[in-house]
């Protein structure tokens, strides 16, 4: 199954500028990025074999130095090429060109994956697709397995309206993306079987940590 907007959000055209853009915390959409990355580094200290969904240019995987193997997954070949160069000294990384959802259908899982991470990628999925991903992630992981998601999120529909009033210049950006609604997605993650905790890094950047 391929996600509906896979090609729309394929970052090939902006790959060369992506790192400068994503690390510009003067932009409210990017604020909290550094804190979220540090949080992921801390949360993955005991992880052995990980999947980095929507790995982009490899910034998230570059934070992780304790894993025995990382599967870096992205649909953008240009982003993967940058990630390969950035992570060329890490022999424990496997790069896979795939859509976020298609990956689960194609990858032969032997239940050795203990952690699935994703940063600033799942907001490219529709709400129904997010729920499908949650279910696939749960079935992929062994008991005790972890999900660590950092992304652009609204607490609720009401919170979205508050953010649109606070950041009127960003309304078009908000409407063009598919931000998480934490209240809805938290319930879905819990109904799938995850025990979760939510952490806020800025108005728009949040983290969700879940265990199976």
GROMACS .gro file of C-alpha atoms in nm:
model
  212
    1UNK     CA    1   0.000   0.000   0.000
    2UNK     CA    2   0.140   0.336  -0.104
    3UNK     CA    3   0.041   0.654   0.079
    4UNK     CA    4  -0.191   0.893  -0.105
    5UNK     CA    5   0.044   1.191  -0.114
    6UNK     CA    6   0.375   1.009  -0.150
    7UNK     CA    7   0.473   1.196  -0.464
    8UNK     CA    8   0.348   1.534  -0.344
    9UNK     CA    9   0.573   1.514  -0.040
   10UNK     CA   10   0.870   1.358  -0.218
   11UNK     CA   11   1.147   1.601  -0.121
   12UNK     CA   12   1.373   1.548  -0.422
   13UNK     CA   13   1.331   1.912  -0.537
   14UNK     CA   14   1.428   2.061  -0.198
   15UNK     CA   15   1.684   1.808  -0.078
   16UNK     CA   16   1.986   2.036  -0.118
   17UNK     CA   17   1.833   2.306   0.105
   18UNK     CA   18   1.658   2.076   0.350
   19UNK     CA   19   1.912   2.078   0.633
   20UNK     CA   20   1.938   2.458   0.643
   21UNK     CA   21   1.560   2.485   0.639
   22UNK     CA   22   1.479   2.223   0.902
   23UNK     CA   23   1.735   2.356   1.151
   24UNK     CA   24   1.613   2.717   1.130
   25UNK     CA   25   1.436   2.743   1.465
   26UNK     CA   26   1.343   3.106   1.401
   27UNK     CA   27   1.063   2.952   1.196
   28UNK     CA   28   0.782   2.844   1.435
   29UNK     CA   29   0.737   2.526   1.229
   30UNK     CA   30   1.100   2.433   1.301
   31UNK     CA   31   1.120   2.554   1.660
   32UNK     CA   32   1.193   2.269   1.900
   33UNK     CA   33   1.384   2.068   1.641
   34UNK     CA   34   1.708   2.054   1.839
   35UNK     CA   35   1.536   1.957   2.162
   36UNK     CA   36   1.341   1.685   1.989
   37UNK     CA   37   1.658   1.539   1.840
   38UNK     CA   38   1.825   1.526   2.182
   39UNK     CA   39   1.516   1.354   2.321
   40UNK     CA   40   1.531   1.087   2.050
   41UNK     CA   41   1.900   1.029   2.118
   42UNK     CA   42   1.817   0.969   2.484
   43UNK     CA   43   1.520   0.743   2.409
   44UNK     CA   44   1.720   0.520   2.172
   45UNK     CA   45   2.015   0.451   2.403
   46UNK     CA   46   1.902   0.093   2.461
   47UNK     CA   47   1.781   0.026   2.106
   48UNK     CA   48   1.963  -0.235   1.898
   49UNK     CA   49   1.792  -0.259   1.559
   50UNK     CA   50   1.591   0.037   1.438
   51UNK     CA   51   1.384   0.156   1.147
   52UNK     CA   52   1.407   0.529   1.068
   53UNK     CA   53   1.091   0.600   0.868
   54UNK     CA   54   1.118   0.904   0.645
   55UNK     CA   55   1.484   0.936   0.732
   56UNK     CA   56   1.536   1.233   0.502
   57UNK     CA   57   1.897   1.349   0.501
   58UNK     CA   58   1.986   1.126   0.795
   59UNK     CA   59   1.976   1.381   1.075
   60UNK     CA   60   1.785   1.155   1.313
   61UNK     CA   61   1.992   0.844   1.250
   62UNK     CA   62   2.303   1.057   1.288
   63UNK     CA   63   2.202   1.110   1.653
   64UNK     CA   64   2.203   0.738   1.727
   65UNK     CA   65   2.540   0.584   1.805
   66UNK     CA   66   2.445   0.277   2.008
   67UNK     CA   67   2.242   0.075   1.756
   68UNK     CA   68   2.373  -0.240   1.591
   69UNK     CA   69   2.173  -0.170   1.276
   70UNK     CA   70   1.953   0.109   1.139
   71UNK     CA   71   1.727   0.080   0.836
   72UNK     CA   72   1.693   0.429   0.685
   73UNK     CA   73   1.377   0.452   0.474
   74UNK     CA   74   1.275   0.739   0.246
   75UNK     CA   75   1.095   0.782  -0.083
   76UNK     CA   76   1.329   1.061  -0.198
   77UNK     CA   77   1.643   0.936  -0.368
   78UNK     CA   78   1.802   1.280  -0.338
   79UNK     CA   79   1.747   1.284   0.038
   80UNK     CA   80   1.887   0.931   0.066
   81UNK     CA   81   2.195   1.031  -0.132
   82UNK     CA   82   2.266   1.311   0.117
   83UNK     CA   83   2.204   1.074   0.407
   84UNK     CA   84   2.446   0.819   0.260
   85UNK     CA   85   2.719   1.081   0.240
   86UNK     CA   86   2.646   1.211   0.590
   87UNK     CA   87   2.648   0.862   0.741
   88UNK     CA   88   2.916   0.705   0.522
   89UNK     CA   89   3.133   0.615   0.822
   90UNK     CA   90   2.855   0.415   0.986
   91UNK     CA   91   2.869   0.060   0.851
   92UNK     CA   92   2.557  -0.041   1.043
   93UNK     CA   93   2.312   0.149   0.823
   94UNK     CA   94   2.105   0.006   0.539
   95UNK     CA   95   1.933   0.254   0.305
   96UNK     CA   96   1.596   0.165   0.153
   97UNK     CA   97   1.402   0.371  -0.102
   98UNK     CA   98   1.038   0.323  -0.013
   99UNK     CA   99   0.715   0.492   0.083
  100UNK     CA  100   0.629   0.499   0.454
  101UNK     CA  101   0.350   0.244   0.417
  102UNK     CA  102   0.486   0.034   0.130
  103UNK     CA  103   0.794  -0.039   0.337
  104UNK     CA  104   0.598  -0.253   0.582
  105UNK     CA  105   0.456  -0.463   0.298
  106UNK     CA  106   0.792  -0.520   0.131
  107UNK     CA  107   1.031  -0.562   0.424
  108UNK     CA  108   1.086  -0.916   0.551
  109UNK     CA  109   1.059  -0.873   0.925
  110UNK     CA  110   1.202  -1.138   1.154
  111UNK     CA  111   1.092  -0.966   1.476
  112UNK     CA  112   1.443  -0.841   1.548
  113UNK     CA  113   1.340  -0.478   1.501
  114UNK     CA  114   1.303  -0.332   1.850
  115UNK     CA  115   1.247   0.037   1.771
  116UNK     CA  116   1.068   0.236   1.501
  117UNK     CA  117   1.150   0.605   1.487
  118UNK     CA  118   1.020   0.880   1.261
  119UNK     CA  119   1.070   1.256   1.265
  120UNK     CA  120   0.877   1.511   1.062
  121UNK     CA  121   0.745   1.256   0.813
  122UNK     CA  122   0.421   1.099   0.937
  123UNK     CA  123   0.241   1.434   0.899
  124UNK     CA  124   0.249   1.356   0.526
  125UNK     CA  125  -0.003   1.075   0.583
  126UNK     CA  126  -0.380   1.113   0.600
  127UNK     CA  127  -0.541   1.034   0.934
  128UNK     CA  128  -0.654   0.693   0.810
  129UNK     CA  129  -0.302   0.623   0.682
  130UNK     CA  130  -0.154   0.722   1.017
  131UNK     CA  131  -0.379   0.465   1.181
  132UNK     CA  132  -0.270   0.199   0.932
  133UNK     CA  133   0.093   0.281   1.008
  134UNK     CA  134   0.029   0.250   1.383
  135UNK     CA  135  -0.120  -0.096   1.331
  136UNK     CA  136   0.164  -0.206   1.105
  137UNK     CA  137   0.422  -0.077   1.353
  138UNK     CA  138   0.257  -0.264   1.640
  139UNK     CA  139   0.250  -0.591   1.446
  140UNK     CA  140   0.615  -0.543   1.343
  141UNK     CA  141   0.751  -0.501   1.694
  142UNK     CA  142   0.814  -0.768   1.958
  143UNK     CA  143   0.681  -0.730   2.311
  144UNK     CA  144   0.866  -0.440   2.469
  145UNK     CA  145   0.933  -0.280   2.129
  146UNK     CA  146   0.924   0.099   2.101
  147UNK     CA  147   0.792   0.369   1.873
  148UNK     CA  148   0.947   0.715   1.891
  149UNK     CA  149   0.774   0.975   1.677
  150UNK     CA  150   0.863   1.343   1.661
  151UNK     CA  151   0.648   1.553   1.434
  152UNK     CA  152   0.429   1.853   1.368
  153UNK     CA  153   0.117   1.817   1.580
  154UNK     CA  154  -0.186   1.998   1.713
  155UNK     CA  155  -0.328   1.897   2.050
  156UNK     CA  156  -0.678   1.911   1.904
  157UNK     CA  157  -0.891   2.084   1.641
  158UNK     CA  158  -0.945   2.369   1.887
  159UNK     CA  159  -0.568   2.400   1.934
  160UNK     CA  160  -0.526   2.413   1.556
  161UNK     CA  161  -0.755   2.715   1.543
  162UNK     CA  162  -0.555   2.879   1.822
  163UNK     CA  163  -0.233   2.825   1.627
  164UNK     CA  164  -0.387   2.970   1.311
  165UNK     CA  165  -0.479   3.281   1.507
  166UNK     CA  166  -0.132   3.299   1.662
  167UNK     CA  167   0.054   3.240   1.335
  168UNK     CA  168  -0.165   3.384   1.054
  169UNK     CA  169   0.127   3.380   0.809
  170UNK     CA  170   0.148   3.002   0.847
  171UNK     CA  171  -0.217   2.914   0.785
  172UNK     CA  172  -0.147   2.811   0.425
  173UNK     CA  173   0.136   2.585   0.543
  174UNK     CA  174  -0.087   2.431   0.810
  175UNK     CA  175  -0.360   2.359   0.555
  176UNK     CA  176  -0.116   2.211   0.303
  177UNK     CA  177   0.015   1.952   0.550
  178UNK     CA  178  -0.157   1.680   0.752
  179UNK     CA  179  -0.056   1.759   1.110
  180UNK     CA  180  -0.132   1.508   1.381
  181UNK     CA  181  -0.422   1.567   1.621
  182UNK     CA  182  -0.273   1.441   1.945
  183UNK     CA  183  -0.607   1.373   2.112
  184UNK     CA  184  -0.724   1.149   1.827
  185UNK     CA  185  -0.393   0.981   1.746
  186UNK     CA  186  -0.315   0.908   2.112
  187UNK     CA  187  -0.644   0.723   2.145
  188UNK     CA  188  -0.572   0.526   1.829
  189UNK     CA  189  -0.221   0.432   1.943
  190UNK     CA  190  -0.360   0.313   2.275
  191UNK     CA  191  -0.640   0.119   2.108
  192UNK     CA  192  -0.381  -0.058   1.891
  193UNK     CA  193  -0.199  -0.162   2.209
  194UNK     CA  194   0.076   0.093   2.275
  195UNK     CA  195   0.136   0.256   2.611
  196UNK     CA  196   0.229   0.612   2.525
  197UNK     CA  197   0.366   0.934   2.665
  198UNK     CA  198   0.357   1.274   2.495
  199UNK     CA  199   0.621   1.546   2.518
  200UNK     CA  200   0.599   1.903   2.392
  201UNK     CA  201   0.901   2.080   2.239
  202UNK     CA  202   0.729   2.389   2.098
  203UNK     CA  203   0.385   2.503   1.987
  204UNK     CA  204   0.404   2.272   1.687
  205UNK     CA  205   0.678   2.013   1.753
  206UNK     CA  206   0.582   1.725   1.979
  207UNK     CA  207   0.711   1.379   2.059
  208UNK     CA  208   0.522   1.055   2.118
  209UNK     CA  209   0.698   0.761   2.283
  210UNK     CA  210   0.519   0.428   2.291
  211UNK     CA  211   0.594   0.077   2.413
  212UNK     CA  212   0.428  -0.248   2.310
   0.00000   0.00000   0.00000
